[in-house]
Amino acid sequence: MGGVAIGIQANPEISALVVGAVRIAIDLALNCTTFFSRLTDMICKFEDYLGPLVEYARAADIKLVEKTAVNAYENVLDFGWKARRVFVHANGDQRRWTSLRAFMRQHWETFESEFVSIKEDMQHHLDVLLHSVQALHFDTFRKTEQERRREEERKEKSAFLSWVSSIDFEKAHQDTYAKKHEQTCDWLINEPKYRQWFRSSISSLLWCYGKPGIGKSVLASNVLENITAECGLQKDTAVCFAYYNYQHTQLGDVSQIIAALIKQLCRERDSVPPGLLKLKHDALHPSSVGTQERFLSLIEDLSEVFVVFDALDECPEQERKDIISFITNIVTTRVPCCVKVFVTSRREMDIAKAFEDKHIPTVQIRAENVTADIQTFARNQVEKLRKGEHGKTLYVTSDELKEKIVHTLARKADGMFLWVNLQLDSLCQISKSQKAQLVEDALTTLPQGLEGTYVRILERIEGQPPYMRGLALNCLAWMIYARKPLNTKELQDALATNANCRSRQDIQPDHPKVILEACGNLLEEVNSAIRPIHYTVQEFLTTPAQGLSQDSIRRWLLDSNSMHIRLSLLCLNYIHLAAFNGPARDWVDLYLRIEDYQFAGYASQNFDYHISHCDEVSHDIMQQLEDLFRQNSQRLAAILQIKALRDEFNVESVRQHFDPMSFPVSASTIIYGTRLYDLPILRQQWAGQTPPKYALHLASSAGLASAVIRLVEAGCDVNERDGRYATPLFYACSEAHLRIVQSLLKSGAEVNAQGGLYGNALQAASAGGHEQIVKLLLDTGADVNA
């Protein structure tokens, strides 16, 4: 019996009863030879059902199939039980008959009619099973297809979020909120103007302003947390935010800020709207997403959106009008969604005028608002420092002195948390003597305000041993004058480089803790970068003051010419020490090279920036350049290869912008590819009579407008292709040099020439978000489908 055998193998537990029923019928057939053929025929019909039934039983974990399969198995059991009842009495004795006809009429014919009913019932259940399984297959296919689409949407969403903005405001928020102490900042949440703004049913803006160091950013982070706690789980409400930082120059571009807000809003949606996805699919720059219209369009299906902007005053003043316009417009434009914006900043004139002209509600952070918070903060900090937390220790054992410290700081802080922190740093230093009287004396001579505190910190820095003092001067110089912020490893290498280093092995970087200590805690390390503890530090160091001694650090730092000479020489020193024998073979080799020589990227890309900011080319710089330009072609090519990366040293950027530099590189090539061309003394000495290979490409990329004009006048081919098949126009468009683009087009540059990383000049300009150049190219006949 094949069907029975299959049933036993497939599922012995379920099959046992069914097989038992079939076995009873077989035994009856053997004992009752008269009915043998009829019974076996019936059994064979059931066997036809058992094979498919076993397969259906495999899906018994699906409720619908399980229920129908049980009904079918019941039919088999019913057949076995009724077959037995024909031949066996209820008490188990076998039936005897004297008349076969009477037996057939009384028992067998009834059983045969019941068998027909059982078989029809069985067929019905199998039909139901068939339709159920077909429906299940369809449902499974539908669910599989839905899951595939959801997975595609997830991947598409993830790719869009990575593309649209790299600004990590979430990390900035977490870092800022971590500075909040328990039982502080709640005064603002309970402020009537705040509660009115929060509960308002119409779009509105609330501006919260205060002086430096009073805790505006931490207040903003607490507002954001409060909004999230009260509204974050509501499906029709969204929250987005931006933390300005004066060190991040890209935050001055309003399109980047809006794109970052849109990224946050899209992250909370199930999928990205098709209109936004199309911008990515069309290979446009992410800045094309960052418009007011797209922001308002994205929030139309919401009932309420909260937007928090912190430290608006740290947005560069020349770009501030654009973000202020965006802020005021999104709360005044009529949209279905209620838009509520919260802004913190200092009371800068342009911000105050823009908001007051529109009668925007304001909350001023006064010292009396935060007195209780300051006292709580001071007490918590003193307790932590007494325990030696955060690597600092306040050697104070007397509870009475502890309370005196807390109350003195709270009384003199004038609302400034930063001031309290700086005084505690100073008291930790003084308390190392473990003499309580010295701490008490220090409490009577605390400096007034942040400026007085910074003056005293600089005095302590001045009094350090020569090495630590020099380390502080160099470090603060990099903080103020670097073209872009250095990460910690870059800074360590830069600070360890000096004229006495003869090889890479001579560079012995200081530990970050040593660097921070040398700078008197004016700096901090955050996210693998050392930076000023507050915006006011850089303002203080770059603001002229009266009565500075000739050799004071602050006077040195105010001398931008001396500082750029110093940094120029450090860059050139490091380039000499790296002394790569030739350009990297491939992008992986180049990436590893920059990883091994951390400062090589900044030094190679910016030595000309610092030289160009000097009042004149000093004798020392000239000597270094002469040594550099005497290097062979291969070594100069290695420098130019790194410079071609344009600030980014991550894997993807190095892979995309890698140039094998498979052409001769000379001193003239370096001149035409850097800002050194704009310095007559250098141009006259090293530019040469004949322009080097690809001079027009290099000048177009470096933004040397005067060089481009001279090269074109000298007969250079404006449509020449380099090793990447790119024309000078491609590089000018990629680097957003509008004047050079205009000059090249006027000189006959082919607007649709194919080549380069992005394919053509229009795509290069679009990828960079250079809207003026895109418009110029289109007006000149650029083909969007080229």
GROMACS .gro file of C-alpha atoms in nm, residues 547-557:
model
   11
  547GLY     CA    1   4.872   9.659   2.648
  548LEU     CA    2   4.984   9.317   2.528
  549SER     CA    3   5.350   9.239   2.590
  550GLN     CA    4   5.570   9.200   2.285
  551ASP     CA    5   5.624   8.827   2.337
  552SER     CA    6   5.282   8.724   2.466
  553ILE     CA    7   5.103   8.433   2.303
  554ARG     CA    8   4.797   8.645   2.236
  555ARG     CA    9   5.006   8.906   2.054
  556TRP     CA   10   5.166   8.632   1.843
  557LEU     CA   11   4.826   8.487   1.758
   0.00000   0.00000   0.00000
